[in-house]
Short mmCIF file of C-alpha atoms in Angstrom, two decimals:
data_model
loop_
_atom_site.label_atom_id
_atom_site.label_comp_id
_atom_site.label_asym_id
_atom_site.label_seq_id
_atom_site.Cartn_x
_atom_site.Cartn_y
_atom_site.Cartn_z
CA MET A 175 7.25 -24.88 3.55
CA LEU A 176 5.29 -22.03 5.50
CA THR A 177 1.92 -24.10 4.88
CA ALA A 178 3.32 -27.54 6.09
CA ILE A 179 4.54 -25.30 9.32
CA ILE A 180 1.26 -24.03 9.78
CA LEU A 181 -0.45 -27.30 9.55
CA PHE A 182 1.81 -28.93 11.82
CA LEU A 183 1.36 -25.87 14.42
CA PHE A 184 -2.51 -26.05 14.24
CA LEU A 185 -2.34 -30.34 14.40
CA THR A 186 0.15 -30.35 17.13
CA VAL A 187 -1.95 -27.24 19.37
CA ILE A 188 -5.23 -28.31 18.67
CA ILE A 189 -4.76 -32.39 19.61
CA TYR A 190 -2.42 -31.05 22.85
CA ASP A 191 -5.54 -28.74 23.68
CA TYR A 192 -8.06 -31.51 23.22
CA LYS A 193 -6.29 -33.68 25.30
CA THR A 194 -5.78 -31.11 28.30
CA ALA A 195 -8.15 -28.37 28.58
CA LEU A 196 -11.04 -28.53 25.85
CA LYS A 197 -12.01 -31.95 26.65
CA GLN A 198 -13.81 -30.84 30.05
CA ALA A 199 -14.82 -27.31 28.58
CA GLU A 200 -18.28 -25.69 28.37
CA LYS A 201 -20.13 -26.08 24.83
CA GLY A 202 -20.22 -22.44 24.55
CA ILE A 203 -16.30 -22.35 25.07
CA LYS A 204 -15.66 -24.93 22.46
CA ARG A 205 -17.87 -23.36 20.05
CA ILE A 206 -15.94 -20.15 20.40
CA TYR A 207 -12.65 -21.79 20.43
CA THR A 208 -13.52 -23.57 17.29
CA VAL A 209 -14.33 -20.22 15.16
CA ILE A 210 -11.79 -18.31 16.51
CA MET A 211 -9.07 -21.22 15.24
CA LEU A 212 -10.54 -21.74 11.85
CA ILE A 213 -10.38 -17.73 11.07
CA SER A 214 -6.63 -17.92 12.22
CA PHE A 215 -6.06 -21.07 10.34
CA ILE A 216 -7.78 -19.84 7.05
CA ILE A 217 -6.06 -16.32 7.14
CA LEU A 218 -2.47 -17.90 7.97
CA ILE A 219 -2.90 -20.75 4.81
CA LEU A 220 -4.00 -18.10 2.49
CA ASP A 221 -1.33 -15.59 3.63
CA SER A 222 1.27 -18.72 3.04
CA LEU A 223 -0.26 -19.15 -0.52
CA GLN A 224 0.52 -15.33 -0.83
CA ILE A 225 -3.29 -14.64 -1.55
CA SER A 226 -3.65 -11.29 -0.49
CA ILE A 227 -5.98 -10.44 2.52
CA PRO A 228 -7.02 -6.78 3.09
CA SER A 229 -5.11 -5.71 6.37
CA PRO A 230 -7.35 -3.89 8.87
CA ASN A 231 -4.70 -1.32 8.87
CA ILE A 232 -5.56 0.17 5.58
CA LEU A 233 -9.25 0.68 6.81
CA ILE A 234 -7.98 2.38 9.81
CA THR A 235 -5.29 4.60 7.85
CA LYS A 236 -8.17 5.40 5.23
CA ALA A 237 -10.45 6.27 8.11
CA ILE A 238 -7.87 8.76 9.94
CA ASP A 239 -6.70 10.37 6.66
CA ALA A 240 -10.27 10.99 6.13
CA LEU A 241 -11.22 12.68 9.35
CA PHE A 242 -7.64 14.33 9.69
CA ASN A 243 -5.44 14.17 6.98
CA VAL A 244 -2.22 12.50 8.14
CA GLN A 245 -0.66 11.72 5.38
CA GLY A 246 -1.31 15.52 3.60
CA ARG A 247 0.37 16.66 6.82
CA GLY A 248 3.53 15.19 5.68
CA MET B 215 -1.42 -13.91 49.67
CA LYS B 216 -4.78 -14.19 47.74
CA LYS B 217 -5.05 -16.55 44.94
CA GLY B 218 -4.48 -15.14 41.49
CA LYS B 219 -3.44 -11.63 43.58
CA VAL B 220 -0.45 -9.79 42.03
CA THR B 221 2.14 -7.82 44.77
CA PHE B 222 2.76 -4.06 43.98
CA ASN B 223 5.97 -4.41 42.69
CA GLN B 224 5.07 -7.24 40.36
CA VAL B 225 2.25 -4.86 39.04
CA MET B 226 4.44 -2.01 38.67
CA PHE B 227 7.24 -3.99 37.24
CA SER B 228 4.81 -5.31 34.56
CA ILE B 229 3.58 -1.56 33.61
CA VAL B 230 7.67 -0.07 33.15
CA LEU B 231 8.29 -3.27 31.16
CA PHE B 232 5.26 -3.02 29.33
CA ASN B 233 6.08 0.34 28.39
CA PHE B 234 9.61 -0.49 27.32
CA GLY B 235 7.94 -3.39 25.20
CA SER B 236 8.93 -1.88 21.50
CA SER B 237 10.01 1.58 22.34
CA VAL B 238 13.33 0.37 24.23
CA VAL B 239 14.32 -0.83 20.88
CA MET B 240 12.10 1.35 18.23
CA GLY B 241 13.47 4.30 20.12
CA VAL B 242 10.81 6.98 21.40
CA SER B 243 9.71 9.68 18.53
CA THR B 244 12.79 10.94 16.82
CA SER B 245 10.88 13.77 14.69
CA VAL B 246 12.37 16.61 16.39
CA GLY B 247 15.52 15.11 16.42
CA GLN B 248 18.21 16.59 19.22
CA GLU B 249 15.15 17.96 21.28
CA ALA B 250 13.50 14.72 21.46
CA TRP B 251 13.81 15.13 25.45
CA ILE B 252 11.39 17.98 25.42
CA PRO B 253 8.33 15.78 24.07
CA ILE B 254 9.43 13.28 26.10
CA LEU B 255 8.99 15.25 29.34
CA LEU B 256 5.91 16.78 27.85
CA ALA B 257 4.29 13.48 27.20
CA THR B 258 5.12 12.32 30.63
CA LEU B 259 3.34 15.22 32.21
CA ALA B 260 0.11 14.47 30.08
CA ALA B 261 0.57 11.02 31.15
CA ILE B 262 0.32 12.08 34.63
CA PRO B 263 -3.43 13.20 34.49
CA MET B 264 -4.39 9.95 32.51
CA PHE B 265 -2.47 7.70 34.58
CA LEU B 266 -4.40 9.36 37.67
CA ILE B 267 -7.56 8.57 35.89
CA TYR B 268 -6.62 5.15 35.56
CA GLY B 269 -5.82 4.66 38.69
CA ARG B 270 -9.18 6.45 39.88
CA ILE B 271 -11.21 3.76 37.92
CA ILE B 272 -9.42 1.13 39.84
CA THR B 273 -9.94 2.64 43.10
CA MET B 274 -13.65 3.55 42.36
CA PHE B 275 -14.25 -0.17 41.57
CA PRO B 276 -12.10 -2.14 43.75
CA GLU B 277 -11.01 -5.73 42.73
CA LYS B 278 -12.65 -5.20 39.45
CA ASP B 279 -11.55 -5.39 36.07
CA ILE B 280 -12.47 -2.80 32.84
CA PHE B 281 -14.80 -5.51 31.71
CA ASP B 282 -16.94 -5.96 34.89
CA ILE B 283 -16.80 -1.72 35.28
CA THR B 284 -18.27 -1.47 32.22
CA ASP B 285 -20.80 -4.35 32.50
CA ILE B 286 -21.83 -2.39 35.71
CA LEU B 287 -22.04 1.25 34.17
CA PHE B 288 -23.58 0.71 31.10
CA GLY B 289 -25.78 -2.38 31.24
CA LYS B 290 -25.73 -5.22 28.67
CA ILE B 291 -25.61 -4.11 25.38
CA CYS B 292 -23.59 -0.70 25.87
CA GLY B 293 -20.92 -2.72 28.52
CA LYS B 294 -20.81 -5.36 25.91
CA ILE B 295 -19.90 -2.85 22.90
CA CYS B 296 -17.28 -1.13 25.42
CA ILE B 297 -16.18 -4.57 26.01
CA ALA B 298 -15.92 -5.47 22.49
CA LEU B 299 -14.05 -1.96 21.39
CA PHE B 300 -11.45 -2.58 24.45
CA THR B 301 -10.68 -6.48 23.52
CA TRP B 302 -10.11 -5.70 19.97
CA TYR B 303 -7.60 -2.88 20.81
CA ALA B 304 -5.91 -5.38 23.29
CA ILE B 305 -5.43 -8.10 20.20
CA HIS B 306 -4.67 -5.47 17.44
CA LEU B 307 -1.56 -4.23 20.14
CA CYS B 308 -0.87 -7.89 20.75
CA ALA B 309 -0.74 -8.06 16.82
CA LEU B 310 1.15 -4.74 16.44
CA VAL B 311 3.90 -5.78 18.99
CA LEU B 312 4.53 -9.25 17.83
CA ARG B 313 4.98 -7.52 14.28
CA ASN B 314 7.71 -5.39 15.57
CA PHE B 315 9.50 -8.20 17.17
CA SER B 316 9.39 -10.40 13.86
CA GLU B 317 10.87 -7.34 11.96
CA PHE B 318 13.17 -6.55 14.43
CA THR B 319 14.63 -10.30 14.59
CA GLN B 320 14.46 -10.47 10.67
CA ILE B 321 16.48 -7.45 9.85
CA SER B 322 19.10 -7.47 12.70
CA ALA B 323 19.71 -11.59 13.12
CA MET B 324 17.94 -13.37 10.57
CA PRO B 325 17.77 -11.51 7.08
CA GLU B 326 16.99 -14.94 4.98
CA THR B 327 14.24 -16.34 7.48
CA PRO B 328 10.85 -16.01 7.11
CA GLN B 329 9.03 -14.08 9.77
CA LEU B 330 5.96 -16.71 10.52
CA PRO B 331 8.69 -19.33 12.79
CA ILE B 332 9.97 -16.20 14.47
CA MET B 333 6.59 -15.36 15.28
CA ILE B 334 5.29 -18.78 16.56
CA LEU B 335 8.19 -19.17 18.72
CA MET B 336 7.11 -15.54 20.26
CA ILE B 337 3.27 -15.91 20.29
CA LEU B 338 3.83 -19.97 22.00
CA THR B 339 5.95 -18.43 24.68
CA THR B 340 3.20 -15.95 25.43
CA ILE B 341 0.61 -18.11 25.25
CA TYR B 342 2.35 -20.33 27.99
CA MET B 343 3.04 -17.38 30.14
CA ALA B 344 -1.05 -16.14 29.87
CA ARG B 345 -2.23 -19.26 30.27
CA SER B 346 -0.14 -19.61 33.60
CA GLY B 347 -1.67 -16.47 34.74
CA VAL B 348 -0.89 -12.85 36.10
CA ARG B 349 1.03 -14.17 38.86
CA THR B 350 3.20 -15.79 36.82
CA LEU B 351 3.45 -12.76 34.67
CA GLY B 352 4.57 -10.73 37.70
CA LYS B 353 7.35 -13.42 38.64
CA TRP B 354 8.76 -13.01 35.16
CA SER B 355 8.11 -8.89 35.31
CA ILE B 356 10.48 -8.94 38.74
CA ALA B 357 13.42 -11.46 37.40
CA VAL B 358 13.99 -9.67 34.03
CA PHE B 359 13.39 -6.08 35.12
CA PHE B 360 16.84 -5.71 36.54
CA PHE B 361 18.52 -7.37 33.50
CA VAL B 362 16.92 -4.85 31.18
CA VAL B 363 17.52 -1.82 33.52
CA PHE B 364 20.88 -3.19 33.92
CA VAL B 365 21.42 -3.12 29.94
CA VAL B 366 20.36 0.22 29.76
CA LEU B 367 22.57 1.47 32.37
CA PHE B 368 25.49 -0.44 30.69
CA THR B 369 25.36 0.52 27.69
CA PHE B 370 24.66 4.25 28.91
CA VAL B 371 27.80 4.29 31.05
CA THR B 372 29.65 2.24 28.12
CA SER B 373 29.03 4.77 25.56
CA ILE B 374 30.18 7.98 27.48
CA PRO B 375 33.63 8.10 26.29
CA GLN B 376 32.50 7.58 22.38
CA ALA B 377 29.40 10.46 23.03
CA LYS B 378 29.69 13.57 21.22
CA VAL B 379 28.09 16.01 23.65
CA ASP B 380 27.50 18.62 20.65
CA ASP B 381 24.99 16.51 19.50
CA LEU B 382 22.64 17.60 21.94
CA LEU B 383 22.72 20.94 20.09
CA PRO B 384 21.03 23.10 18.83
CA ILE B 385 17.89 23.91 20.94
CA GLY B 386 14.82 25.57 19.30
CA GLU B 387 15.29 24.48 16.25
CA HIS B 388 11.75 22.83 15.89
CA THR B 389 8.35 24.54 15.93
CA GLY B 390 5.96 24.32 18.89
CA ALA B 391 3.50 22.00 16.20
CA GLN B 392 6.29 19.53 15.80
CA PHE B 393 6.69 19.51 19.62
CA ALA B 394 3.24 18.93 19.88
CA GLU B 395 2.84 15.98 17.19
CA SER B 396 5.62 14.55 18.80
CA THR B 397 4.33 14.87 22.62
CA PHE B 398 1.17 13.17 21.02
CA GLN B 399 3.11 10.37 19.38
CA ILE B 400 5.13 9.60 22.80
CA PHE B 401 1.86 9.77 24.73
CA SER B 402 0.19 7.53 23.13
CA PHE B 403 2.96 4.99 22.01
CA PRO B 404 4.09 3.80 24.79
CA TYR B 405 2.46 5.71 27.77
CA ALA B 406 -1.37 5.23 27.44
CA GLU B 407 -1.29 2.14 25.98
CA THR B 408 -0.76 1.36 29.80
CA VAL B 409 -4.51 1.76 30.22
CA ILE B 410 -4.55 -2.17 29.02
CA PHE B 411 -3.89 -2.76 32.35
CA LEU B 412 -7.20 -1.60 33.72
CA GLY B 413 -8.29 -5.23 31.92
CA LEU B 414 -5.91 -6.44 34.41
CA ALA B 415 -7.29 -4.60 37.61
CA GLY B 416 -9.14 -7.30 39.10
CA SER B 417 -6.00 -9.17 40.16
CA PHE B 418 -4.48 -5.86 42.05
CA LYS B 419 -4.89 -6.33 45.84
CA LYS B 420 -7.09 -3.77 47.35
CA ASN B 421 -4.80 -2.13 49.50
CA ASP B 422 -2.13 -1.60 46.82
CA SER B 423 -2.76 2.24 45.56
CA PRO B 424 -3.36 2.03 42.30
CA TYR B 425 -2.09 5.80 41.71
CA LYS B 426 1.21 5.15 43.69
CA LEU B 427 1.67 1.85 41.17
CA PHE B 428 1.26 3.92 37.89
CA LEU B 429 3.03 6.95 39.19
CA TYR B 430 6.10 5.22 40.48
CA ALA B 431 6.02 2.99 37.11
CA LEU B 432 5.57 6.47 35.22
CA ALA B 433 8.85 7.87 37.05
CA ILE B 434 11.28 4.78 36.14
CA ILE B 435 9.85 4.68 32.41
CA LEU B 436 10.95 8.54 32.02
CA VAL B 437 14.20 7.81 33.77
CA VAL B 438 14.94 4.91 31.47
CA PHE B 439 13.52 6.72 28.20
CA LEU B 440 15.62 9.44 28.88
CA LEU B 441 18.79 7.45 28.97
CA VAL B 442 17.90 5.56 26.05
CA PHE B 443 17.36 8.63 24.34
CA PHE B 444 20.70 10.63 25.33
CA ARG B 445 22.76 7.34 24.31
CA ASN B 446 21.20 7.04 21.18
CA LEU B 447 21.53 10.56 20.32
CA THR B 448 25.21 11.23 21.54
CA LEU B 449 26.50 8.10 19.77
CA LEU B 450 24.37 8.63 16.50
CA GLY B 451 23.81 12.17 15.95
CA PRO B 452 20.44 13.13 15.32
CA THR B 453 20.32 12.67 11.68
CA MET B 454 21.55 8.65 12.07
CA MET B 455 18.84 8.48 14.67
CA ARG B 456 16.14 9.55 12.42
CA ALA B 457 17.36 7.33 9.93
CA ASN B 458 17.51 4.05 11.45
CA TYR B 459 14.54 1.82 12.37
CA PHE B 460 16.11 0.84 15.19
CA PRO B 461 18.36 3.04 16.55
CA SER B 462 18.96 1.66 20.00
CA TYR B 463 20.32 -1.69 18.22
CA VAL B 464 22.82 0.77 16.02
CA THR B 465 23.78 2.46 18.93
CA ALA B 466 24.50 -0.68 20.54
CA ARG B 467 26.92 -1.84 17.73
CA ILE B 468 28.86 1.13 17.91
CA ILE B 469 29.91 0.98 21.63
CA GLY B 470 32.98 -0.80 22.48
CA ILE B 471 35.29 -0.69 25.63
CA SER B 472 39.10 -0.98 24.35
CA ASP B 473 39.31 -4.16 22.18
CA PHE B 474 38.04 -6.74 24.68
CA LEU B 475 34.16 -6.02 24.76
CA ALA B 476 32.17 -4.87 21.64
CA ARG B 477 29.34 -6.08 19.76
CA ILE B 478 27.21 -5.94 22.64
CA GLU B 479 23.89 -5.28 20.26
CA SER B 480 22.44 -9.00 21.56
CA THR B 481 21.78 -7.29 24.54
CA ILE B 482 19.47 -5.11 22.90
CA SER B 483 17.78 -7.69 21.29
CA SER B 484 17.03 -9.63 24.64
CA ASN B 485 15.70 -6.51 26.17
CA PHE B 486 13.11 -6.12 23.48
CA LEU B 487 12.57 -10.14 23.66
CA PHE B 488 12.08 -9.88 27.88
CA ALA B 489 10.10 -6.85 27.44
CA GLY B 490 8.00 -8.07 24.59
CA ILE B 491 7.38 -11.27 26.28
CA VAL B 492 5.46 -8.97 29.04
CA LYS B 493 3.55 -6.95 26.78
CA ILE B 494 2.43 -9.53 24.31
CA THR B 495 1.27 -11.64 27.46
CA VAL B 496 -0.44 -8.67 28.81
CA CYS B 497 -2.32 -7.97 25.76
CA LEU B 498 -3.35 -11.62 25.10
CA LEU B 499 -4.47 -12.06 28.68
CA VAL B 500 -6.78 -8.82 28.71
CA ALA B 501 -7.91 -9.91 25.49
CA SER B 502 -8.79 -13.37 26.67
CA LYS B 503 -10.43 -12.08 29.58
CA GLY B 504 -12.77 -9.44 27.30
CA LEU B 505 -13.82 -12.00 25.17
CA ALA B 506 -14.70 -14.60 27.88
CA SER B 507 -16.63 -11.30 29.60
CA LEU B 508 -18.43 -10.56 26.30
CA PHE B 509 -19.58 -14.22 26.02
CA GLY B 510 -20.14 -14.67 29.87
CA LEU B 511 -18.05 -17.62 30.19
CA LYS B 512 -16.19 -18.28 33.34
CA ASP B 513 -12.68 -19.38 32.28
CA TYR B 514 -10.64 -16.92 30.12
CA ARG B 515 -7.45 -19.55 30.19
CA ILE B 516 -8.74 -21.75 27.35
CA LEU B 517 -9.30 -18.91 25.16
CA VAL B 518 -5.54 -17.52 25.22
CA LEU B 519 -4.54 -20.25 22.72
CA PRO B 520 -6.69 -19.18 19.75
CA LEU B 521 -6.60 -15.28 20.36
CA GLY B 522 -3.05 -16.17 20.16
CA MET B 523 -3.13 -17.91 17.01
CA PHE B 524 -5.80 -15.05 15.70
CA ALA B 525 -3.29 -12.37 17.14
CA MET B 526 -0.35 -14.34 14.86
CA ALA B 527 -2.68 -14.56 11.86
CA LEU B 528 -3.61 -10.71 12.01
CA CYS B 529 0.27 -10.13 12.60
CA CYS B 530 1.11 -11.58 9.47
CA ILE B 531 -1.62 -9.49 7.20
CA LEU B 532 -1.13 -6.43 8.94
CA TYR B 533 1.77 -4.73 6.90
CA LYS B 534 3.69 -5.67 3.58
CA ASN B 535 6.88 -4.45 4.94
CA THR B 536 9.13 -2.58 7.42
CA MET B 537 7.99 0.46 5.89
CA GLU B 538 4.59 0.34 6.49
CA MET B 539 4.92 -0.83 9.55
CA PHE B 540 6.85 2.71 10.63
CA ALA B 541 4.26 4.58 8.49
CA PHE B 542 1.44 3.36 10.50
CA LEU B 543 3.21 5.12 13.82
CA LYS B 544 2.12 8.08 12.37
CA TYR B 545 -1.62 7.25 12.45
CA TYR B 546 -1.38 5.14 15.60
CA PRO B 547 -1.75 8.07 17.85
CA TYR B 548 -5.42 8.91 16.45
CA TYR B 549 -6.27 5.59 16.49
CA ALA B 550 -5.56 4.49 19.93
CA PHE B 551 -6.68 8.00 21.15
CA PRO B 552 -10.41 6.59 21.75
CA PHE B 553 -9.36 3.75 23.35
CA GLN B 554 -6.59 5.36 25.78
CA VAL B 555 -8.44 8.70 26.36
CA ILE B 556 -11.97 8.77 25.23
CA LEU B 557 -13.25 5.42 26.89
CA PRO B 558 -11.62 5.63 30.09
CA LEU B 559 -12.69 9.45 30.80
CA PHE B 560 -16.06 8.39 29.83
CA ILE B 561 -15.85 5.36 31.98
CA TRP B 562 -14.19 7.51 34.81
CA GLY B 563 -17.02 10.30 34.57
CA CYS B 564 -20.01 7.52 34.51
CA GLY B 565 -18.40 5.82 37.28
CA GLU B 566 -18.10 9.15 39.21
CA LEU B 567 -21.96 9.75 38.84
CA TYR B 568 -22.85 6.08 39.49
CA LEU B 569 -21.24 5.85 42.82
CA ARG B 570 -22.58 9.61 43.81
CA ARG B 571 -26.22 8.13 43.22
CA GLN B 572 -25.33 4.72 45.15
CA LYS B 573 -24.27 7.15 48.05
CA GLN B 574 -27.33 9.14 47.72
CA GLU B 575 -29.77 6.07 47.56
CA ARG B 576 -27.94 4.72 50.97
CA ASN B 577 -28.55 8.33 52.77
CA ILE B 578 -32.49 7.81 51.96
#
């Protein structure tokens, strides 16, 4: 169900955006737009299929723990 | 009025609502229980110099946002690194707030509903608002500010008959280290998050004093935070306040006037919704401006939608559960410190040197 919602959402917003704003946009913008949308789509689809993706917060907490030992302080 | 410029009140109310964003519902740090009013005051004092520095940066480079300023000060490579860092912080903060909102909605109102549809509704609303521009955001802030403050005042006044003033005592139960940690937490979440507004400084009017803007906003925020804290504490008590994830919501459930007015917790949810929209929109706007500046693009508005989708994707993978979300609050001050304090201090210092050199060159 969630996968279907994501597919529907991306299809709708891309079609809407293409008809309104994206048509006249510069090439550079179109490229960045496509890359970000693709990354977001892949992450959301994988997440909806319950395929685990590492969270950036894990990296952040590990780095902070290594520097300040926040967890150890309780 | 110049095109795209926002008025003093619009910016001030946006800053206030941005700070209310998550804090009005999640409550400001409760790690020192009944004495949390002390760290709230200390964090406000600590925020004053920081807000003055943000104001000074805006005054030094009027009608320029942080992305233009870093470009001027640090040149292409270092400037782009600063822009990339700030853009990341904005988009990450956007995802964090979005997750707070979806977790809160799921826990308080829709336990059986997955979080994704809630996130989609919220992000589409904020994308629309961000695409409409900073002035629309300003108008929205003015429209909802009075409602949000009214709800806080109303819940405070109606809680008075049930309030237990004894819960304010004892004082002096916690150590200096605990106070320091709590102060640091409140300083970074939410006060110093206001640094995000440096990304919108290009839309501020030249004649409006940014110092007044930030300090007036800080005063309003302090009053509301104290009201929220005293209301939650005197109704729930320190233990229950610490045990609850969303103390304001639980407090509102208890409040009742006789038999005719009860279950007013939905007003707290609407507060979170209204202020949350402001916070997410500001983050989205700044992230889009940052990305456009990073790639040298003229129009940022078209990037709002992909960045909104990216924030939503990031939001989905940030935490596995609510406990993880609250556990991250312990790490957040350390993570946010470089963006909220070090980067602005560096920009301020370099800005002062740059202006002095410019003055000397003009004199020669």
